[in-house]
Coordinates of C-alpha atoms in Angstrom, one line a residue:
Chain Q
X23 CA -59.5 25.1 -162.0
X24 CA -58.1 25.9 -165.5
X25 CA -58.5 29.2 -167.8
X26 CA -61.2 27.5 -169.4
X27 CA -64.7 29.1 -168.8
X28 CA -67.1 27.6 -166.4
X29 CA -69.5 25.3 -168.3
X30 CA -71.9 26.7 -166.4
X31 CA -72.2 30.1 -165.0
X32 CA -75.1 31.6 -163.2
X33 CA -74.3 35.7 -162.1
X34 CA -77.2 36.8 -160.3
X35 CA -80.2 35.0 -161.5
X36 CA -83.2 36.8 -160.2
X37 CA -86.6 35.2 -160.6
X38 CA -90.2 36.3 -159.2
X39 CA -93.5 35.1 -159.6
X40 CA -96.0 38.0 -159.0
X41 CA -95.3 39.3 -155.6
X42 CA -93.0 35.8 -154.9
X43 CA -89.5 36.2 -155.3
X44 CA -87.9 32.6 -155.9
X45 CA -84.7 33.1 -157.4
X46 CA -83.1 36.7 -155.4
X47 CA -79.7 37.3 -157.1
X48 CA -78.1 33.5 -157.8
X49 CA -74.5 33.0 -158.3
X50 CA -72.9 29.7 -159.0
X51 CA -70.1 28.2 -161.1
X52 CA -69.7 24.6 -162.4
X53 CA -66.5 23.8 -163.5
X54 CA -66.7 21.6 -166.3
X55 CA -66.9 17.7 -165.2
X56 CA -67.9 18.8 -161.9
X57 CA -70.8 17.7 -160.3
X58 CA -72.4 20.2 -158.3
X59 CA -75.2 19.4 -155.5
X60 CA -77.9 22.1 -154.9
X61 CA -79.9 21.4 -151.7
X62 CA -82.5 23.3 -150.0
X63 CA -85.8 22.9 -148.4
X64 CA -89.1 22.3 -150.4
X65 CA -90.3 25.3 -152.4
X66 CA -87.0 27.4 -152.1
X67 CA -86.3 27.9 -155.7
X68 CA -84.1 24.8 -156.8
X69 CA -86.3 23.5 -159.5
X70 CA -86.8 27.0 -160.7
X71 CA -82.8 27.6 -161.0
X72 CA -82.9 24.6 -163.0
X73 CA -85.4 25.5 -165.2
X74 CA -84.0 28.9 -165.8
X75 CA -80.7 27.4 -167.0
X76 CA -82.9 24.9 -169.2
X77 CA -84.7 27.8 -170.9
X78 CA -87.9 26.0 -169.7
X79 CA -88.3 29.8 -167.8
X80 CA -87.0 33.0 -168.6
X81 CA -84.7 34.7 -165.4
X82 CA -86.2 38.2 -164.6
X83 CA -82.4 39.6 -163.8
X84 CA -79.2 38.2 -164.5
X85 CA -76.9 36.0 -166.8
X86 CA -76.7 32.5 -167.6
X87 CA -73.8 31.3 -169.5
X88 CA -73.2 27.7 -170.6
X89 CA -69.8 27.5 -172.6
X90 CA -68.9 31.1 -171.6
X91 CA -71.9 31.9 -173.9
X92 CA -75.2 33.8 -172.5
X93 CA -77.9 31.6 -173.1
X94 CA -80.9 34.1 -172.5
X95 CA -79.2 36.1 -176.1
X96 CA -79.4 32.9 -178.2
X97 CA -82.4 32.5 -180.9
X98 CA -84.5 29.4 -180.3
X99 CA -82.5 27.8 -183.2
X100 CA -79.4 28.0 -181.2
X101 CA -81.0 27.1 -177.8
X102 CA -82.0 23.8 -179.7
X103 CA -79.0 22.7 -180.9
X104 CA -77.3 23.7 -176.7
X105 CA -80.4 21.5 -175.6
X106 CA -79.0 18.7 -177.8
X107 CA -75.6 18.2 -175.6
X108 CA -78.1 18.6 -172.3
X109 CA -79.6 15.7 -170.5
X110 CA -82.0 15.8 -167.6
X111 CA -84.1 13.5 -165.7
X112 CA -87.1 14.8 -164.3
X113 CA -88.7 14.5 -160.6
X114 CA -91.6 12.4 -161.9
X115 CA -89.6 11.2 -164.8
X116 CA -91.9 13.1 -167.3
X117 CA -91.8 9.8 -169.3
X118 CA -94.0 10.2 -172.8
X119 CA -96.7 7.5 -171.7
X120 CA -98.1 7.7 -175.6
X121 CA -94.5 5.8 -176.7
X122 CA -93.2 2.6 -175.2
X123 CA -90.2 2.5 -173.1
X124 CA -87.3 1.6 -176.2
X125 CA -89.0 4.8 -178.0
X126 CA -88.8 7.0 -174.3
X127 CA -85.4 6.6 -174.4
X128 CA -84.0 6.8 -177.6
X129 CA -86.6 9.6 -178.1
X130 CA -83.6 12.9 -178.3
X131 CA -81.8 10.2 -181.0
X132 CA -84.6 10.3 -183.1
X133 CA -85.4 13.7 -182.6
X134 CA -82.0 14.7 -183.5
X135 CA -82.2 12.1 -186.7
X136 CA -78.8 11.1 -185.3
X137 CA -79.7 7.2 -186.4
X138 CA -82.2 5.3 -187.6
X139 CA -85.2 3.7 -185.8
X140 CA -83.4 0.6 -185.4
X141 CA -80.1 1.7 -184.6
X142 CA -82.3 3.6 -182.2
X143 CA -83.6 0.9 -180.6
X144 CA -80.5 -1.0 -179.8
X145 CA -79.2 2.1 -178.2
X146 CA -82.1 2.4 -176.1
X147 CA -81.3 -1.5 -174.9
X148 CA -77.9 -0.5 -173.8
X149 CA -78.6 2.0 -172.3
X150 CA -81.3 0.5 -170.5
X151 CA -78.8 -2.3 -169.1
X152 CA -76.3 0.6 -168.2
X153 CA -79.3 1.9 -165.6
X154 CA -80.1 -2.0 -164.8
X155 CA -83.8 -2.3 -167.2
X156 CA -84.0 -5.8 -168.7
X157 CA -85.1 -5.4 -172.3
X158 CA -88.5 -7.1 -171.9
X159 CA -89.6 -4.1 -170.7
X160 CA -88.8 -2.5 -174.1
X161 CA -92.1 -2.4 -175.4
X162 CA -94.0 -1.7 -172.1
X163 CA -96.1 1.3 -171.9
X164 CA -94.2 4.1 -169.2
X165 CA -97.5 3.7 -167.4
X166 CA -97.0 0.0 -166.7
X167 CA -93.6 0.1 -164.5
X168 CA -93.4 1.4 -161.1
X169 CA -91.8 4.5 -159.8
X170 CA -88.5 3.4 -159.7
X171 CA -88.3 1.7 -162.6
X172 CA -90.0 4.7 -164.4
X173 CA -87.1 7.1 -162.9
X174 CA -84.1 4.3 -164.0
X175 CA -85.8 4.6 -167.7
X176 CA -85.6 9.1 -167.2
X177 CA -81.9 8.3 -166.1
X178 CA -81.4 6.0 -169.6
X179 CA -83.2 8.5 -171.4
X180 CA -81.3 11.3 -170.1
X181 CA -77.9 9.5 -170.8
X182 CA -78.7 8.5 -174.0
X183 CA -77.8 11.8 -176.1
X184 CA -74.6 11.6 -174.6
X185 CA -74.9 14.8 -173.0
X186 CA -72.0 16.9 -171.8
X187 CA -73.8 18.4 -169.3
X188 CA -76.9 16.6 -167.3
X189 CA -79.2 18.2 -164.7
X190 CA -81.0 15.2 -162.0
X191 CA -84.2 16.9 -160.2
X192 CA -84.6 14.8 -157.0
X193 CA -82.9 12.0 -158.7
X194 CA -83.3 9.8 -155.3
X195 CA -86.8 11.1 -154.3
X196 CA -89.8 8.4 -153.7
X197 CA -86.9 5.5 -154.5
X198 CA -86.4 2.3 -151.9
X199 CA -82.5 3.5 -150.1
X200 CA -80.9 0.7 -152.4
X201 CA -82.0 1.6 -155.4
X202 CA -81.3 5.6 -154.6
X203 CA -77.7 3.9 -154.1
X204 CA -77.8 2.3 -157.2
X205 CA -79.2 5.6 -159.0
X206 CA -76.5 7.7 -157.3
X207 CA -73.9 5.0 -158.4
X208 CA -75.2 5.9 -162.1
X209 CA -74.6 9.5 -161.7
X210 CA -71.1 9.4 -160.3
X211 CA -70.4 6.9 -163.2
X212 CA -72.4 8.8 -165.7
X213 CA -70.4 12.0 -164.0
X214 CA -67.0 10.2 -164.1
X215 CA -66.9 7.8 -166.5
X216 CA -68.5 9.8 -169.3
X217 CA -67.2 13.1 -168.3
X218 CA -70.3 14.9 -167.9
X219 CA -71.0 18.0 -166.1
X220 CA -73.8 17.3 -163.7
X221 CA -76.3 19.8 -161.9
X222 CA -78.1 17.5 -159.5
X223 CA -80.7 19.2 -157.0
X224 CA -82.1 17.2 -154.2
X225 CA -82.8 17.3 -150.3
X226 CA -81.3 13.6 -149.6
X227 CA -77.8 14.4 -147.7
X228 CA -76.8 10.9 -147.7
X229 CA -76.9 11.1 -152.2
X230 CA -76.2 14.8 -152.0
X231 CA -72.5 13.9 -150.2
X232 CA -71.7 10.7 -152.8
X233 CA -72.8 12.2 -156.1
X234 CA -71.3 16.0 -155.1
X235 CA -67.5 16.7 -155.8
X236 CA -68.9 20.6 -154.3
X237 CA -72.4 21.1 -152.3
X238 CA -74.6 24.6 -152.6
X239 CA -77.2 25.9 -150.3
X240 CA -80.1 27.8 -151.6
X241 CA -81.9 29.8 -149.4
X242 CA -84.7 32.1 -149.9
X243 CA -83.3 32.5 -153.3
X244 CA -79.5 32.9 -152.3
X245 CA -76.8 30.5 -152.6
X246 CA -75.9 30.9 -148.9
X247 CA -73.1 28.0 -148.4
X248 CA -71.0 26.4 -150.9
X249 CA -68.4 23.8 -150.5
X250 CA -66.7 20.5 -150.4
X251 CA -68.7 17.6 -149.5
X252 CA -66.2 17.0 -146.9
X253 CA -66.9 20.0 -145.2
X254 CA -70.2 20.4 -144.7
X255 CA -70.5 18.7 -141.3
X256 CA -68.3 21.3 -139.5
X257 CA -69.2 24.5 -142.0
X258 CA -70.3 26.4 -139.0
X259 CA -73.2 28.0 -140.8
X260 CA -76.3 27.8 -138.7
X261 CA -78.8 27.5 -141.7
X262 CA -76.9 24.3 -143.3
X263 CA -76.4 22.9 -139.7
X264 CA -79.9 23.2 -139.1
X265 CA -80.7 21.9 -142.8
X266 CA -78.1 18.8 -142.8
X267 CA -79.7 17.4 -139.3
X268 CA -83.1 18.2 -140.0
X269 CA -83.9 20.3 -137.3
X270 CA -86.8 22.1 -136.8
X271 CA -85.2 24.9 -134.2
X272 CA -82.6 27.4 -135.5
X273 CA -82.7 30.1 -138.0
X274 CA -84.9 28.6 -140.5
X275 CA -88.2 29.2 -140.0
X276 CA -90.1 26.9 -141.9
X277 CA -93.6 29.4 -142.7
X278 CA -96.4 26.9 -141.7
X279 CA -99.1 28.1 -143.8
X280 CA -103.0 27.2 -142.7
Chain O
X5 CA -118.7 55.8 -153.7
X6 CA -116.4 53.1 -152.5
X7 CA -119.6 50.7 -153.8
X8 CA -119.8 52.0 -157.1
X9 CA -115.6 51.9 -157.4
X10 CA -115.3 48.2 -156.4
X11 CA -118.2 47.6 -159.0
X12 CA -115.6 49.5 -162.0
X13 CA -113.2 47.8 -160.1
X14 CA -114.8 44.4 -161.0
X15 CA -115.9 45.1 -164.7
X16 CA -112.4 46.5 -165.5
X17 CA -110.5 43.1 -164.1
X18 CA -112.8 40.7 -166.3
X19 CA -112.3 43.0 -169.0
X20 CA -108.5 43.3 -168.9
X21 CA -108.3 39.4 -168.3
X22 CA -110.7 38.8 -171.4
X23 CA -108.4 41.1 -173.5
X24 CA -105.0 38.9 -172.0
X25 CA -107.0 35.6 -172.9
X26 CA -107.8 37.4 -176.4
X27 CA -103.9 38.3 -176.9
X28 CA -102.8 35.0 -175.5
X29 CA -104.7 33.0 -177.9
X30 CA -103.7 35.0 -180.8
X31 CA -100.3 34.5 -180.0
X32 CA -101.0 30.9 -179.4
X33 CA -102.6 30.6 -183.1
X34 CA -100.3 32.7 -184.8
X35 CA -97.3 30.7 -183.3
X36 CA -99.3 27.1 -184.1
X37 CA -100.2 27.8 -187.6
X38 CA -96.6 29.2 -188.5
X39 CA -95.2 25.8 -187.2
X40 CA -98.0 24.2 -189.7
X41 CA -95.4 25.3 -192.4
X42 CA -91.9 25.2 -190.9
X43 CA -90.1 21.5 -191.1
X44 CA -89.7 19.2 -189.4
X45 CA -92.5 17.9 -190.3
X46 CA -93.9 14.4 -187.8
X47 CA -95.6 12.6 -190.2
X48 CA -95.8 9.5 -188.2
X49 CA -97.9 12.3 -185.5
X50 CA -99.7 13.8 -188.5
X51 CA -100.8 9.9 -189.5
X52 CA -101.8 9.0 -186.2
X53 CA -104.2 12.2 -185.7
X54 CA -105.5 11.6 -188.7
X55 CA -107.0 8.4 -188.4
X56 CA -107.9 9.7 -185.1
X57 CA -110.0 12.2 -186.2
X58 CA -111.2 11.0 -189.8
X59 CA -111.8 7.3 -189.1
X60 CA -112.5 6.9 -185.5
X61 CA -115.1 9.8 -185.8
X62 CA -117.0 7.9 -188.5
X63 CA -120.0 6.3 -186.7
X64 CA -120.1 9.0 -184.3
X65 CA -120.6 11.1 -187.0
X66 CA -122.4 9.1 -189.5
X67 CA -124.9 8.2 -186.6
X68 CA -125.6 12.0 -185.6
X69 CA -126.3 13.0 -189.6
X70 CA -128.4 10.3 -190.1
X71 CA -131.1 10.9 -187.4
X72 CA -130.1 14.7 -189.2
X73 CA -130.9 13.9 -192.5
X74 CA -134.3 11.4 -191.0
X75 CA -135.8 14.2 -188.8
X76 CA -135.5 17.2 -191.4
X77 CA -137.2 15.1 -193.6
X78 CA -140.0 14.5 -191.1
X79 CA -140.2 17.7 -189.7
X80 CA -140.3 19.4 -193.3
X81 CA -143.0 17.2 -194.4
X82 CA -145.3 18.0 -191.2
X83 CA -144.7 21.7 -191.6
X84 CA -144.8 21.8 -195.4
X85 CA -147.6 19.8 -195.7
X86 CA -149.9 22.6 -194.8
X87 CA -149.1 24.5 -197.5
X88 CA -148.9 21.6 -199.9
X89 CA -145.6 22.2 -200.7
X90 CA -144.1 18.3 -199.7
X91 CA -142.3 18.5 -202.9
X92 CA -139.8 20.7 -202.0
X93 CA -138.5 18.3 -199.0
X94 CA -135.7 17.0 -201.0
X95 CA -134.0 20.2 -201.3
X96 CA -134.8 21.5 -197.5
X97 CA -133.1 18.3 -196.9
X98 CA -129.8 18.2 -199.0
X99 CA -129.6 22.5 -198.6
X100 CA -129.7 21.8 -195.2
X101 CA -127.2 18.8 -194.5
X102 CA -124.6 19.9 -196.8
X103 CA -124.5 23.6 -196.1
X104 CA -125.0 24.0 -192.4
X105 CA -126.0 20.6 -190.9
X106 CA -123.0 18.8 -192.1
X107 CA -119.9 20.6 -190.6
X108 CA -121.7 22.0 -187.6
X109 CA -122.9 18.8 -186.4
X110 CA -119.7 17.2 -187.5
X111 CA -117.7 20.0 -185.8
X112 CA -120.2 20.0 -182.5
X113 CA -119.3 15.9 -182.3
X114 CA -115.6 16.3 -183.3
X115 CA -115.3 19.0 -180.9
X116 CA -116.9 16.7 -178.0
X117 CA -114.4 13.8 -179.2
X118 CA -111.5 14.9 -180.5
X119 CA -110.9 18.2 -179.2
X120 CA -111.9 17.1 -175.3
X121 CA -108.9 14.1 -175.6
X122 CA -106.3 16.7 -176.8
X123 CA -106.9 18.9 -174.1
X124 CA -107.0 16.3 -171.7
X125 CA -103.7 14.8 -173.2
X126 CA -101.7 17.7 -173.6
X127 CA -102.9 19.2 -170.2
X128 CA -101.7 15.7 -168.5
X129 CA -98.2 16.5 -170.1
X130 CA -98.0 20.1 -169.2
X131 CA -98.8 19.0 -165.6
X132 CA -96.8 16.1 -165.4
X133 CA -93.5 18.1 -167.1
X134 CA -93.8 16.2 -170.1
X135 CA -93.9 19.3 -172.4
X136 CA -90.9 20.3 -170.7
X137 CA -89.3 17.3 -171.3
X138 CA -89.8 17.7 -175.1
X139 CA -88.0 20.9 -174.9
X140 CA -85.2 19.3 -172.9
X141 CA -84.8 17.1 -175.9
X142 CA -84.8 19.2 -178.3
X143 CA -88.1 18.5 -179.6
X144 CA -89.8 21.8 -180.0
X145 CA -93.9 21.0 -178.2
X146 CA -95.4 23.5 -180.6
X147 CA -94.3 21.3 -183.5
X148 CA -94.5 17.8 -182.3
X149 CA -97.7 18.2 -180.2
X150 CA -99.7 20.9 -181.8
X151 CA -98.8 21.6 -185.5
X152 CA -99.8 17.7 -186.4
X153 CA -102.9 17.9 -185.1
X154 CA -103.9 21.2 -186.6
X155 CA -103.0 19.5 -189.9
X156 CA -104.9 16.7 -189.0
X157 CA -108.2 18.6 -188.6
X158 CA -107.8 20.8 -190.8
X159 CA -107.5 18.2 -193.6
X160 CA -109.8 15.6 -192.4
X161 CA -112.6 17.2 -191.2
X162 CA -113.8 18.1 -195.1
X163 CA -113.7 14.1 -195.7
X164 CA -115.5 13.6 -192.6
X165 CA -118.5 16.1 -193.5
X166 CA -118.5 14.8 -197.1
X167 CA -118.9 11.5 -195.8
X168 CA -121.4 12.9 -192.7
X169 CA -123.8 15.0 -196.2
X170 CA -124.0 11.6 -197.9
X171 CA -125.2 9.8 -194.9
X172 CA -127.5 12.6 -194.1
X173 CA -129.2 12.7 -197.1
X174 CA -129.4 8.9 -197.2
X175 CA -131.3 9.4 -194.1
X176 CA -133.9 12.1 -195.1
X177 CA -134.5 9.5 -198.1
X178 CA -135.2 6.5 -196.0
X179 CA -137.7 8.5 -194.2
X180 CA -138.9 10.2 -197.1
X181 CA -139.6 7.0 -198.8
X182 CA -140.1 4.0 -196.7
X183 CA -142.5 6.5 -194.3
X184 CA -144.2 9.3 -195.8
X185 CA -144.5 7.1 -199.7
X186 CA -142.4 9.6 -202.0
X187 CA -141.3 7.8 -205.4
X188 CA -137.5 7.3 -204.7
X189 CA -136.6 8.0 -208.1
X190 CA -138.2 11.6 -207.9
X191 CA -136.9 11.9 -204.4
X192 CA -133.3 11.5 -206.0
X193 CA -134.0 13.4 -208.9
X194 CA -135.1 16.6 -206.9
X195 CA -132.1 16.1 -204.9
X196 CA -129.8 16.0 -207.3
X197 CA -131.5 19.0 -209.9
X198 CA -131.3 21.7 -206.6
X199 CA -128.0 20.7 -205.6
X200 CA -125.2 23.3 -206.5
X201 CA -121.4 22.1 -206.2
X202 CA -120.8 25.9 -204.2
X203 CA -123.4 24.5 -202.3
X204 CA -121.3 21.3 -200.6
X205 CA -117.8 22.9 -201.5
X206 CA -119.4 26.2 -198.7
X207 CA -120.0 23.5 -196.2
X208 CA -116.1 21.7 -196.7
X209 CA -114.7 25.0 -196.5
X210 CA -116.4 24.9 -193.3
X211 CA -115.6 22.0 -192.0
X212 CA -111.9 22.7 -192.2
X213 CA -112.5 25.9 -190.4
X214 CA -114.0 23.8 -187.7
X215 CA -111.2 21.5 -188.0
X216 CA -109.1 24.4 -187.0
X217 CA -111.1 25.8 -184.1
X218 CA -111.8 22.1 -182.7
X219 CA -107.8 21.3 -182.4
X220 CA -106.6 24.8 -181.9
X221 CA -109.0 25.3 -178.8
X222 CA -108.3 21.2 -177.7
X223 CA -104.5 22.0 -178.3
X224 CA -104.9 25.7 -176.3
X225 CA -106.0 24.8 -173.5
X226 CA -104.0 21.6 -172.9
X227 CA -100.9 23.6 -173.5
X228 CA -102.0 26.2 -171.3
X229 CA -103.4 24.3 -168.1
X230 CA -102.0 24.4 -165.0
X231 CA -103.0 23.0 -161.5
X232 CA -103.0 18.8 -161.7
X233 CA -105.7 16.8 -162.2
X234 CA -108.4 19.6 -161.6
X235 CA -106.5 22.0 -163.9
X236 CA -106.5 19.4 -166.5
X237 CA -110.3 18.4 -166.1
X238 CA -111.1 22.2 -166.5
X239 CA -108.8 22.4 -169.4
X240 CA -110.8 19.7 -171.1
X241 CA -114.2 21.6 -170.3
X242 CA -113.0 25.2 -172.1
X243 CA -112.1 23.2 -174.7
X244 CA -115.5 21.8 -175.6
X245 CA -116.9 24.8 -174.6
X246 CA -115.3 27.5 -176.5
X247 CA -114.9 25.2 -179.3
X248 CA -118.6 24.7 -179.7
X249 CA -118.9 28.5 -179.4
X250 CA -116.9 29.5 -181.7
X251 CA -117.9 26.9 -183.8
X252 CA -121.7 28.7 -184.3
X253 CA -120.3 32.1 -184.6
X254 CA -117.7 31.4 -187.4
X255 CA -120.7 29.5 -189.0
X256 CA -122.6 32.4 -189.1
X257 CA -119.7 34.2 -190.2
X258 CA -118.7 32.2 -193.2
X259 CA -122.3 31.7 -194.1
X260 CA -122.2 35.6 -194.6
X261 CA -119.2 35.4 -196.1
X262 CA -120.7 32.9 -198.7
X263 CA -124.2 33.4 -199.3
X264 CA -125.0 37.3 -198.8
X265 CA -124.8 38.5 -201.8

C-alpha cells in the first residue's frame, strides 16, 4: 500500500458492556478502496466494531481513525459532516416506514440539502434501478415490500450519498442464494466501480470470499486471523478452520446457554 | 444483621436508580429543548405533529370537556341548591373549565393519544435501528424526531384547551338551560361578568406546560426503550403513566405559582 494513511484505522478498540467484554483490544487497517470482510460467530462483537467506528457507540479504550483523523476527538459538528461521506446498510434495513421508498432513499440528499425534492427523487429512481427496484415501488410504504426487497432499497439508500466509505451488516442475511449473489454483485461494483472503501461484516463464507479483497476474524473480541480471501482455506488456524466448515468440534466452544 | 443489610441493600438500589432516571431525564430535556432553538429546523415534521396533535385531538377533546362542562353544571346545582346559592353555577362552571378542567383534561386525553403513539413510534425505531440510521445519515434524531414534536405540543396544546373551555362551557349551558330552566341570557351574562382574562390565559399557560410533559415523556421513553416488541409496549405505558403524573403535580404547581397570592 501507499504512504497514504489507512482510511480506516482501528488500534485497540476495547469495548464492554457491564461485566461483558465485546470488543478486547481491536486492531484493523482498511486501506482505502479496499474491501474488508469481518466474520465471526453470532454475538462476538462485529456489529459492535461497527458501531464504534460509526459513532453510534462510544469505544471504552482505543483509537479510531478515519482519514488519519481520530474520530472519538471530533465535536458532533464534525462527526456530521464524516457521517456525510459514510454509507451503511443495516441488518434489518432500518428503512424509515413513516416515508415512502423514493424519500428512504434519497433521505441523506435531502438531509444534506444537496438538491432539491425533485432532483431528489430522480436520484432515488436511479439508484433504485442500480440495486434492480422498479420505480413503481417509489411511492410504496417500506412496510409493504418483502425482506429482500427492503434490504436492495438499504443498499440504494446507502449508495445514494455517494459515500467513500460504506459499512454492509449481514448484507446477505435472510436473502434467497440468488439474490445474496446479486447483492454481493452490488458491493463489489459499488466497491470497484465507485471506489468506495467497504467494511462489510457477515457470517456467509461463500459472499464473505467474493465481496472481500482481505478477510478478518473476530474472536472473543480479537481480530485473530487476517488475510487474503485466497488463503483462508489452507490458513492453518484451528479457530477459522473450524469457523469456515462450520464445525461444531475444535477450539471454539460455542457457550450453550439454558 | 445480614436481614436488615439486604433490606438497606434494596432501598439504596431503587434509590440510586431513581436518582440515574432523574439525571437521565434532565439530560434528556435539557438536550431536547436546546435543539428546540438550534436550526435546522423540519418544518415539514413540525407541520405534521401539529395537525397531529391540534386537529386530530379535537373530538377527543371536545367530547371529554363537554360531558366536563354538562356534569359540573349538574353536580353544582344539586350541591348548591341546598344552600340556595344556584346562581353562582355559571361561574363554578367557567372557573372551573378554563382554569383547571381545560388543560388537565386536555393534557390527561393528549397524553393517552398523542404521547402513547410517540413512544410507541420512536421506541419501534430505536429497536428496529432506525434512530441509528438517522445518525448514519447525518440526520441528528434529537432534532428530526424529538425537537418537532416538542414544538408541536408546546404550541398547540393552548389552541386545543381554548377550543376544549369553549366547548366546556357550552356544555354546562346546555345543561344549565335545557335541564335545570336557567334564563340563557343571565346564564351568559354571569359567565361572562366573573370571567377574568388571567383567568383562561393561567389555564393556556398550562396547557403548554402539558404540551411539554406529554411529548417530552412520549419522546423519552421511545428514545430510551430497549428490548423489541415488549420493550417498546412498556415504553408506551411509562409514557402515559408518568405523563399523567406529572401532569397533576405541575398543575398543582403552577396553580400555586398563579393563584396564591
Amino acid at each position: 500500500m501507499t504512504d497514504a494513511p489507512p482510511k480506516i484505522s482501528l488500534k485497540n478498540v476495547k469495548k464492554a458492556f457491564g461485566d461483558k467484554v465485546v470488543l478486547d483490544g481491536v486492531n484493523l487497517d482498511v486501506a482505502v478502496g479496499e474491501s474488508v470482510v469481518i466474520i465471526g460467530g453470532s454475538g462476538t462483537g462485529k456489529s459492535v466494531a461497527i458501531k464504534c467506528i460509526l459513532g453510534l457507540l462510544t469505544p471504552d479504550e482505543g483509537t479510531i481513525e478515519i482519514d488519519g483523523r481520530d474520530v472519538l476527538d471530533m465535536t458532533p459538528r464534525e462527526r456530521e459532516k464524516l457521517n456525510m461521506q459514510i454509507g451503511m446498510l443495516f441488518q434489518a434495513a432500518a428503512l424509515f416506514d413513516s416515508l415512502p421508498v423514493w424519500e428512504n432513499v434519497s433521505f441523506g440528499l435531502l438531509a444534506e440539502k444537496r438538491c432539491g425534492r425533485d432532483e431528489a427523487r430522480d436520484i432515488a429512481l436511479e439508484k433504485m434501478a442500480l440495486v434492480g427496484l422498479k420505480p413503481d415501488i417509489a411511492d410504496l410504504s417500506p412496510a409493504d415490500l418483502s425482506g429482500g426487497m427492503q434490504k436492495r432499497v438499504g443498499l440504494a439508500r446507502a449508495i445514494a450519498i455517494d459515500p467513500s466509505i460504506i459499512f454492509f451488516d449481514e448484507p446477505t442475511t435472510g436473502l434467497d442464494p440468488i439474490m445474496a449473489d446479486v447483492i454481493n454483485k452490488l458491493i463489489v461494483h459499488v466497491n470497484e466501480n465507485v471506489g468506495a472503501t467497504a467494511l462489510t461484516i457477515t457470517h456467509d463464507m461463500a459472499s464473505a470470499k467474493k465481496i472481500g479483497d482481505r478477510i478478518a476474524m473476530l474472536y472473543e473480541g480479537k481480530i485473530i486471523w487476517a488475510g487474503p480471501p485466497d488463503d483462508v482455506d489452507q490458513s492453518g488456524n484451528d479457530y477459522l478452520d473450524q469457523f469456515i466448515h462450520g464445525r461444531t468440534t475444535g477450539p471454539i466452544k460455542m457457550a450453550i446457554r439454558a | 444483621m445480614t436481614m436488615t443489610l439486604g433490606f438497606l441493600q434494596s432501598i439504596g438500589r431503587v434509590f440510586l436508580a431513581f436518582m440515574g432516571t432523574a439525571g437521565r431525564l434532565s439530560l434528556f430535556t435539557i438536550s431536547a429543548t436546546s435543539h428546540c432553538f438550534r436550526a435546522p429546523w423540519y418544518f415539514r415534521i413540525i407541520g405534521r405533529q401539529m395537525i397531529e396533535i391540534g386537529y386530530y385531538s379535537l373530538p377527543v377533546v371536545g367530547l371529554t370537556a363537554v360531558f366536563a362542562g354538562m356534569v359540573l353544571a349538574l353536580q353544582s346545582y344539586t350541591g348548591f341548591a341546598r344552600f340556595s346559592a344556584e346562581g353562582a353555577i355559571a361561574n363554578v362552571v367557567v372557573l372551573s373549565i378554563t382554569r383547571e378542567l381545560g388543560p388537565v383534561l386536555a393534557g390527561l386525553m393528549v397524553a393517552g393519544r398523542i404521547g402513547a403513539a410517540m413512544a410507541a413510534e420512536i421506541g419501534t425505531m430505536r429497536v428496529t435501528e432506525q434512530i441509528d440510521a438517522l445518525t448514519t445519515l447525518s440526520t441528528n434524531p434529537m432534532k428530526y424526531l424529538v425537537a418537532p414534536r416538542l414544538i408541536a405540543g408546546v404550541t398547540m396544546m393552548p389552541f386545543l384547551v381554548f377550543i376544549a373551555d369553549i366547548i366546556g362551557v357550552f356544555g354546562g349551558y346546555l345543561v344549565a338551560v335545557y335541564k335545570l330552566g336557567f334564563n340563557p341570557a343571565n346564564y351568559l351574562q354571569n359567565t361572562w361578568n366573573f370571567l377574568e382574562i388571567s383567568d383562561v390565559i393561567s389555564g393556556l399557560v398550562k396547557a403548554s406546560a402539558f404540551g411539554f410533559i406529554v411529548t417530552l415523556m412520549g419522546c423519552y421513553h421511545g428514545y430510551n426503550s430497549k428490548g423489541g416488541a415488549q420493550g417498546v409496549g412498556a415504553a408506551t405505558t411509562n409514557a402515559v403513566v408518568s405523563a399523567s403524573i406529572l401532569i397533576l403535580c405541575f398543575d398543582y404547581i403552577l396553580t400555586e405559582i398563579f393563584f396564591a397570592k
